[in-house]
Amino acid sequence: MKNTIRKYWSLFWKFRKLRLMLLLEYRGNFWFWTFVSIMWTIFNFFFFDLIIGARGSIAGWNRTEMYVLLSTFTMIDALTWSFFYHVMQEYISSIFDGRMTLTLTRPINPQYLLSIQTNSYTNVPRFLIGLTMMVITLRNGAIPITVWSVLGFVLFYCVSILFVYSIWFIVATFAFWVDRLDNINELVPSTRRVWQAPKEVYTGIVSVIFTVVLPFALISSQPSEILLGKASPYWLIYYTALTFFLFYLSTVFFRFSVRKYSGTAN
Amino acid sequence: MAQPVISLHHLKKYFKVYRKKPGLLGSIQSLWDRQYEEVKAVDDISFEIYPGEIVGFIGQNGAGKTTTLKVLSGLLYPTSGDVSVLGFNPWDRKAEFQKQFALVMGQKNQLWWDLPAMESFLLNKAIYEVPDDKFQKTLDILMDLLDVRDIVNIQVRKLSLGQRMKCELIAALLHSPKVLFLDEPTIGLDVVMQKVLRDFIKAYNEEFKATIILTSHYMGDVKELCKRAIVIDHGKKIFDGELQEIIDRFARNKILSLTLNDPVKQSQLEKFGTVKEFDYPKATLLVPRGRAAKIAGELLTRFSLADVNIEEPTIDAIIRELFLSEKKTA
Amino acid sequence: MRRYTALVSLWFIKALEYRAELVIWAVLTLLNTTILLAIWLSVFRGVSSLQGYQVGQVLQYFLLATVINGITASHFESWRSREVREGKIDHYLTKPIPYPLQVLLADIGNRSFYVLLIVPITLLVYLAFSFHYSLGVLTVSPLILFQCVLLLGVGYLIEFSFAMIAVLLSFWFEGAEGLEHFKWISISLLSGFMIPLEFMPLWMRSLVNLLPLKYMYAVPIQVVQQRTSLGISDLLYIGGFLLLLFALQRWLWHRATLKYTSAG
């Protein structure tokens, strides 16, 4: 068991190293996409700032609180985009073009291998922007911070990452069941606008969908609420339990779908 | 007799495919009415393969070769049938099993395109948990056998197709697999490189006592490497035995190549067999296998010949004939 | 003419074959609209009007923006640029129709199916919302209809030209496919797609009024909502801008062919 963990850990870093080598091969590409990602971050802050300007708040979240939420979103988005977008893209195209063949013959958990094989580093500066914005907002807004609130934030930041991973992996695994669906990988990132808004924005049936059934609205809200001291334990427990259930579901669905895999014949 | 390394009984693998009617109307109709067909990629195949054997797996495009290899590698779940490779059920995909075989597909690559092949080797070392000393030893042997020492530190995208294929083979063999599934390993390569790879496969088989299944469109590969061949057509096995037996059983004709001293009419030659080519002074005749020597003697007495040769038809021609005869029977 | 219709129809068939993808795009577009509507509804919670807009008018604004987006927005620059970069456009270049025209015909064929999908769905959503909110009256006079059709055409040509310029630039620059992001951000902010002009700060509103992108979303919606009407100066400005875009594309295409044939 210890050996297996060591092997999996070392493989994780081996892939990061290989990706770093590739990045150094294509430095121009890296700077270009870094610029694009920073531009998006500025756009997001600016867009919400314009909307907040209309009333001074959105669904009971004032400007400072909205900035905490947007910073959290930026940090989650930077990480999920860096890892999952590329990983899932690779996973889906390997199903469609038959390259999955090689992954499945490896003596290693295929879901793990598929989930770590690639990443980009273009969103690292974006993560740092989010973090910096968070620190500045907390300081300027005079929001009281305790060790527990920071630890809680980090913990639920990780839960959110696991939540996004699980949902994304399940969606990507549907590629086994369709002939060809090139934009299947756009499904989860397209919900990102849901993550950006506080969960109180949604009312009625939309609220039930985005906070209970597919709680995308909790992704940024929950860690932010912990920092702002307004989190509800019921939501936190529900969110955590659902996340672990989804993770379990992703593994079961993957194993089941692999049975269906035919690959391309030649 | 030794236990078989690979055994396969009544293997079937069926797929469903969708058939679209042509044109815009067909596309619109397909919105609510789709016609599916069942394709029998592998239809009741059985065979056993013993340790150290190199078996040629022959068939036309779409015959079911790759599907069978994928079932043997645990990538596809069969519709029905029993399969055992090295005593394992392949689709359990146990790590112990996966560490003992390799699948090499000539049309798919595992090397990282933008990095030197050595990086992919090191990655595979970690994935297959090959100890340092064993890795170095195997790598040395493989690099020497394939003569690639100079290129393993050059980016893969800058290598020629042949060099890339050599490195692909090394990446697949670093964990010293006992069973090797080679799917069109020489596809797209020039004749020189084909020969190099064949020699390598032969050497690898001798050095590591590996059991090898080889599919190839180049009959030269099969002829040079495999004593035994399995021929499949439309998912069914139509032959399993020594390659020589295919020639004995299916080569109905021999080829008589003549060089004439005096002009003759084609109709005169047609009395002795089928005239395949006639361009005075050269002529090529197909004659029944059992009567080749006798007919050659008759030709010598009847005409003035500068030269006469009796040849076996090429293995490609025999296989072509085999498939054609199967088609007629079907 | 027949070859053009054949190309359009072929791409329509292709779109039908890939309908699942287009359904996904339609769902995602509507999801985006739903979230925008939810955000704006929350902004209007407790007040009846802001910056001269009733809540119903804002909802109407974004629903109309979705319809316009469905009809005009182009998404081909990313994969077309990749094709150019990977040298896969040879077979287009051997056809007796210029490559940019082939791209246009393909886009029209592809889009026809998408429009058939997105417009009725959005109108259904519009209808559903109209039961709960007063979305404002939609007056359909010949003059308004004419201006709308004209502006939809203009919006499409601007979108298409921006995408085509990105594709043509990919003959020189590797990152050209990333230009899609610049296009998206500038259109979102400067056309009124994501936020009505009235909610922008003054400096930004002046900038938007100065630029021609407003004719893509803000102006057609204002025309429908009878807040504005096109004048001669607008038509001249639009004409001039489209001519400029057309000239730029022609020039780029000319340079690109020279570059492609000389570099192989």
PDB file of N, CA and C in Angstrom, chain C residues 218-262:
ATOM      1  N   ALA C 218     -26.958  46.381 -28.802  1.00  0.00           N
ATOM      2  CA  ALA C 218     -27.649  47.490 -28.131  1.00  0.00           C
ATOM      3  C   ALA C 218     -28.647  48.182 -29.055  1.00  0.00           C
ATOM      4  N   VAL C 219     -28.195  48.555 -30.254  1.00  0.00           N
ATOM      5  CA  VAL C 219     -29.081  49.316 -31.143  1.00  0.00           C
ATOM      6  C   VAL C 219     -30.283  48.479 -31.609  1.00  0.00           C
ATOM      7  N   PRO C 220     -30.078  47.229 -32.123  1.00  0.00           N
ATOM      8  CA  PRO C 220     -31.280  46.486 -32.537  1.00  0.00           C
ATOM      9  C   PRO C 220     -32.284  46.295 -31.398  1.00  0.00           C
ATOM     10  N   ILE C 221     -31.785  46.069 -30.165  1.00  0.00           N
ATOM     11  CA  ILE C 221     -32.734  45.894 -29.056  1.00  0.00           C
ATOM     12  C   ILE C 221     -33.454  47.210 -28.768  1.00  0.00           C
ATOM     13  N   GLN C 222     -32.707  48.291 -28.831  1.00  0.00           N
ATOM     14  CA  GLN C 222     -33.327  49.615 -28.614  1.00  0.00           C
ATOM     15  C   GLN C 222     -34.359  49.903 -29.700  1.00  0.00           C
ATOM     16  N   VAL C 223     -34.069  49.422 -30.909  1.00  0.00           N
ATOM     17  CA  VAL C 223     -35.034  49.631 -32.006  1.00  0.00           C
ATOM     18  C   VAL C 223     -36.322  48.879 -31.692  1.00  0.00           C
ATOM     19  N   VAL C 224     -36.180  47.607 -31.236  1.00  0.00           N
ATOM     20  CA  VAL C 224     -37.367  46.802 -30.901  1.00  0.00           C
ATOM     21  C   VAL C 224     -38.116  47.443 -29.741  1.00  0.00           C
ATOM     22  N   GLN C 225     -37.354  47.927 -28.765  1.00  0.00           N
ATOM     23  CA  GLN C 225     -37.988  48.545 -27.589  1.00  0.00           C
ATOM     24  C   GLN C 225     -38.410  49.998 -27.862  1.00  0.00           C
ATOM     25  N   GLN C 226     -38.253  50.406 -29.099  1.00  0.00           N
ATOM     26  CA  GLN C 226     -38.630  51.750 -29.570  1.00  0.00           C
ATOM     27  C   GLN C 226     -37.961  52.863 -28.765  1.00  0.00           C
ATOM     28  N   ARG C 227     -36.706  52.625 -28.410  1.00  0.00           N
ATOM     29  CA  ARG C 227     -35.945  53.659 -27.720  1.00  0.00           C
ATOM     30  C   ARG C 227     -35.127  54.470 -28.723  1.00  0.00           C
ATOM     31  N   THR C 228     -34.921  53.896 -29.914  1.00  0.00           N
ATOM     32  CA  THR C 228     -34.135  54.608 -30.922  1.00  0.00           C
ATOM     33  C   THR C 228     -34.561  54.166 -32.320  1.00  0.00           C
ATOM     34  N   SER C 229     -34.063  54.865 -33.310  1.00  0.00           N
ATOM     35  CA  SER C 229     -34.344  54.510 -34.700  1.00  0.00           C
ATOM     36  C   SER C 229     -33.112  54.870 -35.522  1.00  0.00           C
ATOM     37  N   LEU C 230     -32.862  54.098 -36.577  1.00  0.00           N
ATOM     38  CA  LEU C 230     -31.649  54.345 -37.363  1.00  0.00           C
ATOM     39  C   LEU C 230     -31.774  55.606 -38.198  1.00  0.00           C
ATOM     40  N   GLY C 231     -30.716  56.401 -38.243  1.00  0.00           N
ATOM     41  CA  GLY C 231     -30.701  57.598 -39.096  1.00  0.00           C
ATOM     42  C   GLY C 231     -29.719  57.400 -40.235  1.00  0.00           C
ATOM     43  N   ILE C 232     -29.657  58.380 -41.109  1.00  0.00           N
ATOM     44  CA  ILE C 232     -28.750  58.296 -42.262  1.00  0.00           C
ATOM     45  C   ILE C 232     -27.306  58.155 -41.801  1.00  0.00           C
ATOM     46  N   SER C 233     -26.947  58.923 -40.766  1.00  0.00           N
ATOM     47  CA  SER C 233     -25.549  58.864 -40.289  1.00  0.00           C
ATOM     48  C   SER C 233     -25.205  57.454 -39.808  1.00  0.00           C
ATOM     49  N   ASP C 234     -26.192  56.782 -39.160  1.00  0.00           N
ATOM     50  CA  ASP C 234     -25.945  55.396 -38.721  1.00  0.00           C
ATOM     51  C   ASP C 234     -25.644  54.500 -39.928  1.00  0.00           C
ATOM     52  N   LEU C 235     -26.499  54.640 -40.955  1.00  0.00           N
ATOM     53  CA  LEU C 235     -26.321  53.777 -42.127  1.00  0.00           C
ATOM     54  C   LEU C 235     -24.972  54.016 -42.795  1.00  0.00           C
ATOM     55  N   LEU C 236     -24.572  55.275 -42.866  1.00  0.00           N
ATOM     56  CA  LEU C 236     -23.274  55.596 -43.472  1.00  0.00           C
ATOM     57  C   LEU C 236     -22.129  55.003 -42.654  1.00  0.00           C
ATOM     58  N   TYR C 237     -22.270  55.142 -41.349  1.00  0.00           N
ATOM     59  CA  TYR C 237     -21.229  54.622 -40.455  1.00  0.00           C
ATOM     60  C   TYR C 237     -21.118  53.103 -40.624  1.00  0.00           C
ATOM     61  N   ILE C 238     -22.275  52.404 -40.611  1.00  0.00           N
ATOM     62  CA  ILE C 238     -22.284  50.952 -40.763  1.00  0.00           C
ATOM     63  C   ILE C 238     -21.661  50.553 -42.104  1.00  0.00           C
ATOM     64  N   GLY C 239     -22.112  51.239 -43.168  1.00  0.00           N
ATOM     65  CA  GLY C 239     -21.603  50.931 -44.510  1.00  0.00           C
ATOM     66  C   GLY C 239     -20.094  51.085 -44.565  1.00  0.00           C
ATOM     67  N   GLY C 240     -19.612  52.189 -44.028  1.00  0.00           N
ATOM     68  CA  GLY C 240     -18.173  52.456 -44.042  1.00  0.00           C
ATOM     69  C   GLY C 240     -17.403  51.394 -43.280  1.00  0.00           C
ATOM     70  N   PHE C 241     -17.939  51.030 -42.118  1.00  0.00           N
ATOM     71  CA  PHE C 241     -17.253  50.039 -41.283  1.00  0.00           C
ATOM     72  C   PHE C 241     -17.204  48.662 -41.973  1.00  0.00           C
ATOM     73  N   LEU C 242     -18.334  48.261 -42.559  1.00  0.00           N
ATOM     74  CA  LEU C 242     -18.367  46.964 -43.248  1.00  0.00           C
ATOM     75  C   LEU C 242     -17.414  46.956 -44.441  1.00  0.00           C
ATOM     76  N   LEU C 243     -17.369  48.081 -45.153  1.00  0.00           N
ATOM     77  CA  LEU C 243     -16.442  48.180 -46.293  1.00  0.00           C
ATOM     78  C   LEU C 243     -15.003  48.018 -45.823  1.00  0.00           C
ATOM     79  N   LEU C 244     -14.707  48.654 -44.705  1.00  0.00           N
ATOM     80  CA  LEU C 244     -13.360  48.572 -44.149  1.00  0.00           C
ATOM     81  C   LEU C 244     -13.017  47.117 -43.795  1.00  0.00           C
ATOM     82  N   LEU C 245     -13.974  46.439 -43.144  1.00  0.00           N
ATOM     83  CA  LEU C 245     -13.750  45.036 -42.767  1.00  0.00           C
ATOM     84  C   LEU C 245     -13.548  44.168 -44.014  1.00  0.00           C
ATOM     85  N   PHE C 246     -14.380  44.434 -45.043  1.00  0.00           N
ATOM     86  CA  PHE C 246     -14.288  43.656 -46.269  1.00  0.00           C
ATOM     87  C   PHE C 246     -12.927  43.864 -46.930  1.00  0.00           C
ATOM     88  N   ALA C 247     -12.501  45.121 -46.991  1.00  0.00           N
ATOM     89  CA  ALA C 247     -11.212  45.438 -47.622  1.00  0.00           C
ATOM     90  C   ALA C 247     -10.072  44.766 -46.858  1.00  0.00           C
ATOM     91  N   LEU C 248     -10.168  44.795 -45.546  1.00  0.00           N
ATOM     92  CA  LEU C 248      -9.122  44.181 -44.724  1.00  0.00           C
ATOM     93  C   LEU C 248      -9.039  42.673 -44.987  1.00  0.00           C
ATOM     94  N   GLN C 249     -10.208  42.041 -45.088  1.00  0.00           N
ATOM     95  CA  GLN C 249     -10.217  40.602 -45.354  1.00  0.00           C
ATOM     96  C   GLN C 249      -9.627  40.282 -46.716  1.00  0.00           C
ATOM     97  N   ARG C 250     -10.019  41.062 -47.692  1.00  0.00           N
ATOM     98  CA  ARG C 250      -9.496  40.836 -49.054  1.00  0.00           C
ATOM     99  C   ARG C 250      -7.980  40.968 -49.071  1.00  0.00           C
ATOM    100  N   TRP C 251      -7.509  41.993 -48.429  1.00  0.00           N
ATOM    101  CA  TRP C 251      -6.075  42.244 -48.416  1.00  0.00           C
ATOM    102  C   TRP C 251      -5.343  41.096 -47.694  1.00  0.00           C
ATOM    103  N   LEU C 252      -5.904  40.695 -46.538  1.00  0.00           N
ATOM    104  CA  LEU C 252      -5.275  39.603 -45.776  1.00  0.00           C
ATOM    105  C   LEU C 252      -5.278  38.310 -46.581  1.00  0.00           C
ATOM    106  N   TRP C 253      -6.395  38.052 -47.260  1.00  0.00           N
ATOM    107  CA  TRP C 253      -6.498  36.818 -48.034  1.00  0.00           C
ATOM    108  C   TRP C 253      -5.470  36.806 -49.162  1.00  0.00           C
ATOM    109  N   HIS C 254      -5.330  37.989 -49.814  1.00  0.00           N
ATOM    110  CA  HIS C 254      -4.355  38.099 -50.885  1.00  0.00           C
ATOM    111  C   HIS C 254      -2.942  37.802 -50.352  1.00  0.00           C
ATOM    112  N   ARG C 255      -2.608  38.413 -49.211  1.00  0.00           N
ATOM    113  CA  ARG C 255      -1.279  38.203 -48.618  1.00  0.00           C
ATOM    114  C   ARG C 255      -1.119  36.741 -48.177  1.00  0.00           C
ATOM    115  N   ALA C 256      -2.225  36.195 -47.652  1.00  0.00           N
ATOM    116  CA  ALA C 256      -2.162  34.828 -47.126  1.00  0.00           C
ATOM    117  C   ALA C 256      -1.895  33.827 -48.242  1.00  0.00           C
ATOM    118  N   THR C 257      -2.542  34.025 -49.402  1.00  0.00           N
ATOM    119  CA  THR C 257      -2.306  33.088 -50.512  1.00  0.00           C
ATOM    120  C   THR C 257      -0.851  33.155 -50.946  1.00  0.00           C
ATOM    121  N   LEU C 258      -0.315  34.377 -51.008  1.00  0.00           N
ATOM    122  CA  LEU C 258       1.091  34.521 -51.387  1.00  0.00           C
ATOM    123  C   LEU C 258       1.968  33.776 -50.398  1.00  0.00           C
ATOM    124  N   LYS C 259       1.654  33.947 -49.122  1.00  0.00           N
ATOM    125  CA  LYS C 259       2.458  33.339 -48.056  1.00  0.00           C
ATOM    126  C   LYS C 259       2.356  31.814 -48.144  1.00  0.00           C
ATOM    127  N   TYR C 260       1.129  31.321 -48.351  1.00  0.00           N
ATOM    128  CA  TYR C 260       0.893  29.872 -48.341  1.00  0.00           C
ATOM    129  C   TYR C 260       1.576  29.203 -49.519  1.00  0.00           C
ATOM    130  N   THR C 261       1.423  29.813 -50.708  1.00  0.00           N
ATOM    131  CA  THR C 261       2.000  29.161 -51.884  1.00  0.00           C
ATOM    132  C   THR C 261       3.520  29.250 -51.884  1.00  0.00           C
ATOM    133  N   SER C 262       4.052  30.293 -51.267  1.00  0.00           N
ATOM    134  CA  SER C 262       5.518  30.383 -51.272  1.00  0.00           C
ATOM    135  C   SER C 262       6.138  29.524 -50.181  1.00  0.00           C
TER     136      SER C 262
END
